[in-house]
mmCIF file of C-alpha atoms in Angstrom:
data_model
loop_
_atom_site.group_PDB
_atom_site.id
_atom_site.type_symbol
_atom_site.label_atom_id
_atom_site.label_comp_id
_atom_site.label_asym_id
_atom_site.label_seq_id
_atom_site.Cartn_x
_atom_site.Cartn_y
_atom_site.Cartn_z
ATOM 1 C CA UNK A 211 73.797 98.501 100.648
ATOM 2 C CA UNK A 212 74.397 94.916 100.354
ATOM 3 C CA UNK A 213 78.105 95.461 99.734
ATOM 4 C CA UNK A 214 77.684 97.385 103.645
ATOM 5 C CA UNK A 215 76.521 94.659 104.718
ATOM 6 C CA UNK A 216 78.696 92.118 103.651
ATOM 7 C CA UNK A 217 81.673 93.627 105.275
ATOM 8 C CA UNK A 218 79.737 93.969 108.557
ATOM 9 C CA UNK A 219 79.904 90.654 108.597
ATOM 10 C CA UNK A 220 83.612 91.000 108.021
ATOM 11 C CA UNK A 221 84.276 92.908 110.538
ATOM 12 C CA UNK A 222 82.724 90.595 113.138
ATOM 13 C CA UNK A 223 84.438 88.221 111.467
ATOM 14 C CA UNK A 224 87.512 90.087 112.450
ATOM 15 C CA UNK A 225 86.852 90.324 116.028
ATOM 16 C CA UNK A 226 85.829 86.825 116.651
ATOM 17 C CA UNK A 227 89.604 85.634 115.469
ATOM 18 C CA UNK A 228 90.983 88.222 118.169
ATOM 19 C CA UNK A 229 92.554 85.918 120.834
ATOM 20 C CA UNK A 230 89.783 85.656 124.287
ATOM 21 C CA UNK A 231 92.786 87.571 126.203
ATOM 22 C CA UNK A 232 92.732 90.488 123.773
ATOM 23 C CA UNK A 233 88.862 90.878 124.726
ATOM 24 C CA UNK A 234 89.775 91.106 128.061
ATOM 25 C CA UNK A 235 92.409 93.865 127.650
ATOM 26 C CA UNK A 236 89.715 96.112 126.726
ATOM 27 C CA UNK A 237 88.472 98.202 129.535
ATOM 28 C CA UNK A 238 84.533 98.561 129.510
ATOM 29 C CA UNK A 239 84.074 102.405 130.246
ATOM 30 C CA UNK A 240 83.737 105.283 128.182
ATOM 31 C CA UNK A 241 85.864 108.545 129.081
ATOM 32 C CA UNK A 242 82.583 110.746 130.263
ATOM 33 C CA UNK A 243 84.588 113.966 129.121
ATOM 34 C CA UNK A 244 87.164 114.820 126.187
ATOM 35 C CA UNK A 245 89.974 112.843 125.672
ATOM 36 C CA UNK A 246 92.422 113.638 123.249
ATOM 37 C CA UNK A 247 93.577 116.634 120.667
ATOM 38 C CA UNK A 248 91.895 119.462 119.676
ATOM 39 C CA UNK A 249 93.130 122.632 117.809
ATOM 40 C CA UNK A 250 93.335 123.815 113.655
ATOM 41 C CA UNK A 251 95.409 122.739 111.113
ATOM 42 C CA UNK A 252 96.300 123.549 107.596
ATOM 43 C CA UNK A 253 95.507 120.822 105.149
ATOM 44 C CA UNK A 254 96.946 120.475 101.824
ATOM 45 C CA UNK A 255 96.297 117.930 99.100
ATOM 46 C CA UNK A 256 97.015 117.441 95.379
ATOM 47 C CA UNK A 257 95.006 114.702 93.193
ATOM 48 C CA UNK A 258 96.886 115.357 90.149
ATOM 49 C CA UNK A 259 93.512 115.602 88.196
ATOM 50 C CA UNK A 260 93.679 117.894 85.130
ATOM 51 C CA UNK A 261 95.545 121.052 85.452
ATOM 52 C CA UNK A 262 94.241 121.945 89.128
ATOM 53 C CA UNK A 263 97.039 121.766 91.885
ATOM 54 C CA UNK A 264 97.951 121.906 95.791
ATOM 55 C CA UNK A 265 94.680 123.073 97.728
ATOM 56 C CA UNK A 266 95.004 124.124 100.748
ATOM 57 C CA UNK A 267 92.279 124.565 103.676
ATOM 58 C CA UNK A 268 92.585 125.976 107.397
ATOM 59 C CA UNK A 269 89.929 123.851 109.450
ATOM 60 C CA UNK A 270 89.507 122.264 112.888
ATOM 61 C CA UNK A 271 91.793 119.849 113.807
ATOM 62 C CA UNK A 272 90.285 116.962 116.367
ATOM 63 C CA UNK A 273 91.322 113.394 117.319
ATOM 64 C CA UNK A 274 89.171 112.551 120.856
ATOM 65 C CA UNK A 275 86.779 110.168 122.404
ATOM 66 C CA UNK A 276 83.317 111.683 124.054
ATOM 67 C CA UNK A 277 81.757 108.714 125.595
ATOM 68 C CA UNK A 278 80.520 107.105 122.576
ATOM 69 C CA UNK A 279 81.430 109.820 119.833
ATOM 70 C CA UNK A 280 85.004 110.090 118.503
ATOM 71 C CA UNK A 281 86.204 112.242 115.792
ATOM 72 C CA UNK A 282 89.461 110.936 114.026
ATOM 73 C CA UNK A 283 91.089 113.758 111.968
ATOM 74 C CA UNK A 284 88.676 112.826 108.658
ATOM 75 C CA UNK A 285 86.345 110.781 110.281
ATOM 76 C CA UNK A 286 83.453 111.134 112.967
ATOM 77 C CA UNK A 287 81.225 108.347 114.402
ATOM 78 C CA UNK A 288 79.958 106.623 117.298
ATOM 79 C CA UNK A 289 80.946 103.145 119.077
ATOM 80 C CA UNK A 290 78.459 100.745 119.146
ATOM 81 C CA UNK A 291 79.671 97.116 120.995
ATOM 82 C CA UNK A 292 82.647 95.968 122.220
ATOM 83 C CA UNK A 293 84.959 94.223 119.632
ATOM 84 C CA UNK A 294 88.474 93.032 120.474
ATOM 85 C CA UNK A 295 90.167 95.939 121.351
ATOM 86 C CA UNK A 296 87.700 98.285 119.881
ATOM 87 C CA UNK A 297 84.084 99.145 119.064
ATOM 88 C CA UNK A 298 82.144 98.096 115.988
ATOM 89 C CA UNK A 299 81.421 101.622 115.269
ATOM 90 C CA UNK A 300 78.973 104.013 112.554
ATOM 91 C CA UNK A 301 81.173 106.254 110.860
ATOM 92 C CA UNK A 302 81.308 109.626 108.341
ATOM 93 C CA UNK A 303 84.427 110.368 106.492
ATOM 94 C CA UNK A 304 85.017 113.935 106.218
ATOM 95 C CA UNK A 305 86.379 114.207 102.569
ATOM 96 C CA UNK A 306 88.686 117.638 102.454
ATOM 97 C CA UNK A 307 89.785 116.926 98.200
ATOM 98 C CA UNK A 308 87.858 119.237 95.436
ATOM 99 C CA UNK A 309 87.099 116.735 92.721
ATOM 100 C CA UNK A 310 87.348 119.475 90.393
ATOM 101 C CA UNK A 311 88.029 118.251 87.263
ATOM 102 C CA UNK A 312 89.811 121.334 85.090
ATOM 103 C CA UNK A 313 91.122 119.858 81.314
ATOM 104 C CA UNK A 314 94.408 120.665 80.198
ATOM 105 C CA UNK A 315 93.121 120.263 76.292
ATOM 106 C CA UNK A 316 90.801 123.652 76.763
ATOM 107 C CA UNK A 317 90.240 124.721 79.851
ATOM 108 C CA UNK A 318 86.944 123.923 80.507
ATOM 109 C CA UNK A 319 85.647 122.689 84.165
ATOM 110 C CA UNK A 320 83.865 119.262 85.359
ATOM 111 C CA UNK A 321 82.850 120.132 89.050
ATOM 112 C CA UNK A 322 82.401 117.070 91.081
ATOM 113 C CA UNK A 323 80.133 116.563 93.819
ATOM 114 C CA UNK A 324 81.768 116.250 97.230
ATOM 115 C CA UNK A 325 81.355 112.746 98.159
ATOM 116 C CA UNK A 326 79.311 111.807 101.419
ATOM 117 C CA UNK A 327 80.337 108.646 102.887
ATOM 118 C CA UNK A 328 78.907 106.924 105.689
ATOM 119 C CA UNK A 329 79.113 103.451 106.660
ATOM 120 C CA UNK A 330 80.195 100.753 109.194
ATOM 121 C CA UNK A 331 84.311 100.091 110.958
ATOM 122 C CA UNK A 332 86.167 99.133 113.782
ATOM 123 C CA UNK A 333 89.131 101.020 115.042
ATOM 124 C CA UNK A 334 91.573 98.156 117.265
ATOM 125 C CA UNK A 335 94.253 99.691 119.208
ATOM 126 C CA UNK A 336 96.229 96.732 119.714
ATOM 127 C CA UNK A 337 99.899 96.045 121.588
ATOM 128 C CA UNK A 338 101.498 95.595 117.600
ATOM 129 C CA UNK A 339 99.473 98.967 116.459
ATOM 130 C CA UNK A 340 96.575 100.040 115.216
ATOM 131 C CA UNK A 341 94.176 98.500 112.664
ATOM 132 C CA UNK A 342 91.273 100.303 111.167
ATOM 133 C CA UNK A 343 88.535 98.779 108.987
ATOM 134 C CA UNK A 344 86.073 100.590 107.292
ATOM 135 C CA UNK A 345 83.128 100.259 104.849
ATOM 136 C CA UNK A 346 81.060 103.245 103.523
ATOM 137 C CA UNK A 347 78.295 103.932 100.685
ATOM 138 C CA UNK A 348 78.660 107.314 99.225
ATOM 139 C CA UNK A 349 75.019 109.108 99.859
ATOM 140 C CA UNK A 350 76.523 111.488 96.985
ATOM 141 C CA UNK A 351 76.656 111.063 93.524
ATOM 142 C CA UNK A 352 78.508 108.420 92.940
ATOM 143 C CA UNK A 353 76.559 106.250 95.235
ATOM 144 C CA UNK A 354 79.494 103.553 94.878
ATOM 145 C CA UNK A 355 81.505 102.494 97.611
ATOM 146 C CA UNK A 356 85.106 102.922 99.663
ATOM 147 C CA UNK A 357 86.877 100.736 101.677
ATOM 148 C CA UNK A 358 89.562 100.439 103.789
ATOM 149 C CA UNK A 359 92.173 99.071 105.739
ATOM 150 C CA UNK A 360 94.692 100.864 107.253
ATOM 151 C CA UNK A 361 97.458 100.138 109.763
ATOM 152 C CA UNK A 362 99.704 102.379 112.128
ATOM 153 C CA UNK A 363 102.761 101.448 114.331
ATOM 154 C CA UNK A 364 103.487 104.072 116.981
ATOM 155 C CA UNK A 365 107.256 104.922 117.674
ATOM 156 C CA UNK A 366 108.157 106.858 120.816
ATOM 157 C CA UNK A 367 112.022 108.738 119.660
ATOM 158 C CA UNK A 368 114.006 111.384 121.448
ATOM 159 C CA UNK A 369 112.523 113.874 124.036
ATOM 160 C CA UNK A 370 109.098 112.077 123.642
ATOM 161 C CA UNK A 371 108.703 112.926 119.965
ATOM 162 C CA UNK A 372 106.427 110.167 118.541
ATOM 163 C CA UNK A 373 106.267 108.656 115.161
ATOM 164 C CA UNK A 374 103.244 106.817 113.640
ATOM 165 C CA UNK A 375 104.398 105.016 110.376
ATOM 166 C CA UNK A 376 100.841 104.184 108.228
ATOM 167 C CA UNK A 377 100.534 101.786 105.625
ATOM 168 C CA UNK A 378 97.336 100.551 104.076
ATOM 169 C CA UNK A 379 95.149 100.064 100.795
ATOM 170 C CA UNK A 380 91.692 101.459 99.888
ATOM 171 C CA UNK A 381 89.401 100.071 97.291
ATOM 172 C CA UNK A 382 87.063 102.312 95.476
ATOM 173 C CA UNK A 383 84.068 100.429 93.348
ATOM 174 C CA UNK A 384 83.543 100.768 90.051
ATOM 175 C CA UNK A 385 80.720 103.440 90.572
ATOM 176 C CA UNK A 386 82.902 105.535 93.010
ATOM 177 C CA UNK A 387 85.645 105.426 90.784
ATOM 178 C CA UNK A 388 84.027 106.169 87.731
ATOM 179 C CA UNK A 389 82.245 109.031 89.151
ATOM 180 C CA UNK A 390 85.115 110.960 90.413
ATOM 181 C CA UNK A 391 88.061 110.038 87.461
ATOM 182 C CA UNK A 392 85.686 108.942 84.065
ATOM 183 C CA UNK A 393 85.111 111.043 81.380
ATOM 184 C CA UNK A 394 81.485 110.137 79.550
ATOM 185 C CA UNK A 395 80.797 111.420 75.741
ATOM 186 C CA UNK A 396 79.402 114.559 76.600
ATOM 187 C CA UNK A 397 82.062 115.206 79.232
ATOM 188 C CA UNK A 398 84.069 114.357 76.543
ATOM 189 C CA UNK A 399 83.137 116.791 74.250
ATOM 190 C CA UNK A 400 83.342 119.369 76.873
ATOM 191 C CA UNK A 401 86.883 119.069 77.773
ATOM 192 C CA UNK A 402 88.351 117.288 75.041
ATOM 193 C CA UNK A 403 89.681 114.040 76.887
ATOM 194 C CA UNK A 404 89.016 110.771 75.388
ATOM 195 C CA UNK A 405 86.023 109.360 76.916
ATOM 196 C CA UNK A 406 86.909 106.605 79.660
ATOM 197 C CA UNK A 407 84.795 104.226 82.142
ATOM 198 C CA UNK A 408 86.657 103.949 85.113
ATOM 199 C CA UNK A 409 86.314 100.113 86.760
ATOM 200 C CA UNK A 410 86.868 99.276 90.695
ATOM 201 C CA UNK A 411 90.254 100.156 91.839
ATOM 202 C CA UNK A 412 92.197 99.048 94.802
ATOM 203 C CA UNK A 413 94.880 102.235 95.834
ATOM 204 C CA UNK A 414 98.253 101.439 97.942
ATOM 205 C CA UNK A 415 99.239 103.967 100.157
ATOM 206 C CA UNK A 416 101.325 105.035 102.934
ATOM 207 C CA UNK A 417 101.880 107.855 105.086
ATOM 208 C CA UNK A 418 103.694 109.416 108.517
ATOM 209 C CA UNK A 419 102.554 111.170 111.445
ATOM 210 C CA UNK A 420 104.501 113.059 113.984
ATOM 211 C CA UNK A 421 103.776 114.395 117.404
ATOM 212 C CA UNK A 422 105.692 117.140 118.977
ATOM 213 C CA UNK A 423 105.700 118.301 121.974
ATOM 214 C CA UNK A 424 105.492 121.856 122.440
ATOM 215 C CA UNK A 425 104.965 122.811 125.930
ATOM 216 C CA UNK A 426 102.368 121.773 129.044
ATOM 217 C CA UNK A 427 99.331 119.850 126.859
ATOM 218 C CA UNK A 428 100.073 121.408 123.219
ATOM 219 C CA UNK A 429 101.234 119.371 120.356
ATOM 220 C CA UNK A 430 102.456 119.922 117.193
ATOM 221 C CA UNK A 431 101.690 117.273 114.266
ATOM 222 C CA UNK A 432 102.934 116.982 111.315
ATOM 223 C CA UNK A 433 101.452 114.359 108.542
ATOM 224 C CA UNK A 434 101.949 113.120 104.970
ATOM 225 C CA UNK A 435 100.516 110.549 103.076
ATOM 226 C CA UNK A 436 101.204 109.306 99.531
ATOM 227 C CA UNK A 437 98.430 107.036 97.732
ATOM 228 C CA UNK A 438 99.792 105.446 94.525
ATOM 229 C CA UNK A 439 96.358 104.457 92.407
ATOM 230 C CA UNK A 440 95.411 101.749 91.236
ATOM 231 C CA UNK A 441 95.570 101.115 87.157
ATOM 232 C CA UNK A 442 91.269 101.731 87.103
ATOM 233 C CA UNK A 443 92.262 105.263 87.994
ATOM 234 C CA UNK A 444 95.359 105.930 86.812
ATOM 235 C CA UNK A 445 94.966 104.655 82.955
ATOM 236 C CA UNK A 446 92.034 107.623 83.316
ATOM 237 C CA UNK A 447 92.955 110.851 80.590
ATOM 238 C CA UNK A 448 92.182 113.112 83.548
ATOM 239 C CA UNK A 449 95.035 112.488 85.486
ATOM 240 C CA UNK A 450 98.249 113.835 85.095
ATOM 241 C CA UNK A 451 100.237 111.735 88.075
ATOM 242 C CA UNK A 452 100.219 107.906 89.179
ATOM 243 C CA UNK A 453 99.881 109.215 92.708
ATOM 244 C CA UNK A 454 98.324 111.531 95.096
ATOM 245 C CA UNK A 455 99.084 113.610 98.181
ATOM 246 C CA UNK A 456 97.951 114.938 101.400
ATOM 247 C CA UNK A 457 99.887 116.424 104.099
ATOM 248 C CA UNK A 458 98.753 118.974 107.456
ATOM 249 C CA UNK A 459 100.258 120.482 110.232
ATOM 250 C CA UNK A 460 98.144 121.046 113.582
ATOM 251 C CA UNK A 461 98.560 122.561 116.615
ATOM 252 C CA UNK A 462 96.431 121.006 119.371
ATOM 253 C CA UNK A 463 95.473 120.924 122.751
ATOM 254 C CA UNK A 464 95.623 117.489 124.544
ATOM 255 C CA UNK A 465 93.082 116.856 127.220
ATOM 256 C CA UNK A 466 93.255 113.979 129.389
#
């Protein structure tokens, strides 16, 4: 918890350096009815732990503002106070990867607990792009924590197809890390990997988004998103790639 809030502070931090005439960019109300996409996508990740591959999931698909909730593809929260160009905001990260944890040695199965992470972030849609800035503690197992910082440029091309190039890096503490990608003795002797501590890891990643227009108010979008890890995770015997991947496709309905 102190780690939470630590990087409150940050984030203040963060919005006190925004210029005065960003502040006043920021208009002060809150849409009082749904603004944004909603509609169901197909979502499809590989970790590249053990011998388990692509997973695939049909959900919800949302991205919109209601008043003071928002719901951001894998996150959901509420705004708080006005920062900069955005809200100092509570947020939950939806987490759609099965830490499933199947050895290649003998075929016998770690399961994982999902993780539940909750925690504190600002989301500042500025003229250059956006930033986002999160903290969370993981109510799960692991109880470690995830951060992040992400950033995405928005590129209007042909026919009003728009491109949102993302780059970022997330850092995962040494109890979050070791939770999800270390082996301990017994786990060990289950699966036959060599036992291994995993320490705090900071991941690189980047990813793409496009928006198609369809007809009227629906959307197609397409996303992919690489995360190279960090040596903490990768040097792990459970994994069988230096990288991981997620990709969906939505179709959604844009209200205004």
């Amino acid at each position: 918890m102190k780690s939470i809030i630590r990087i409150a502070a940050l984030l203040i931090a963060f919005a006190l350096a925004i210029p005065a005439f960003a502040v006043e960019d920021v208009p002060d109300g809150l849409p009082d009815r749904i603004v944004g996409d909603i509609g169901a996508a197909v979502y499809t990740s590989n970790l590249h732990i053990g011998t388990e591959g692509t997973q695939s999931l049909v959900l919800p698909y949302a991205f919109f503002d209601y008043q003071r909730f928002f719901a951001r593809i894998d996150e959901v929260g509420m705004k708080t106070f006005k920062m900069g160009y955005g809200y100092f905001e509570v947020i939950g990260k939806i987490n759609l990867d099965t830490y499933k944890v199947k050895s290649s040695i003998n075929g016998n199965s770690i399961n994982r607990s999902d993780p539940i992470p909750l925690g504190l972030g600002t989301f500042q849609e500025t003229p250059i792009g956006g930033f986002f800035v999160n903290a969370y503690h993981d109510f799960g197992k692991s109880k470690g924590a995830l951060y992040e910082f992400l950033y995405f440029a928005e590129i209007e091309t042909f026919k009003k197809v728009v491109i949102y190039p993302q780059v970022g890096v997330e850092r995962q503490s040494s109890q979050y890390a070791n939770y999800y990608y270390g082996i301990n003795p017994g786990e060990s002797t289950l699966t036959g990997y060599t036992a291994y501590t995993a320490p705090a890891t900071n991941n690189l990643l980047a990813g793409l988004m496009v928006e198609i227009p369809v007809v009227d108010n629906w959307y197609v979008n397409i996303y992919g998103k690489r995360k190279w890890l960090g040596g903490g995770i990768n040097n792990s015997p459970v994994m069988n790639r230096s990288f991981q991947d997620n990709i969906f496709m939505a179709l959604a309905y844009r209200f205004k």
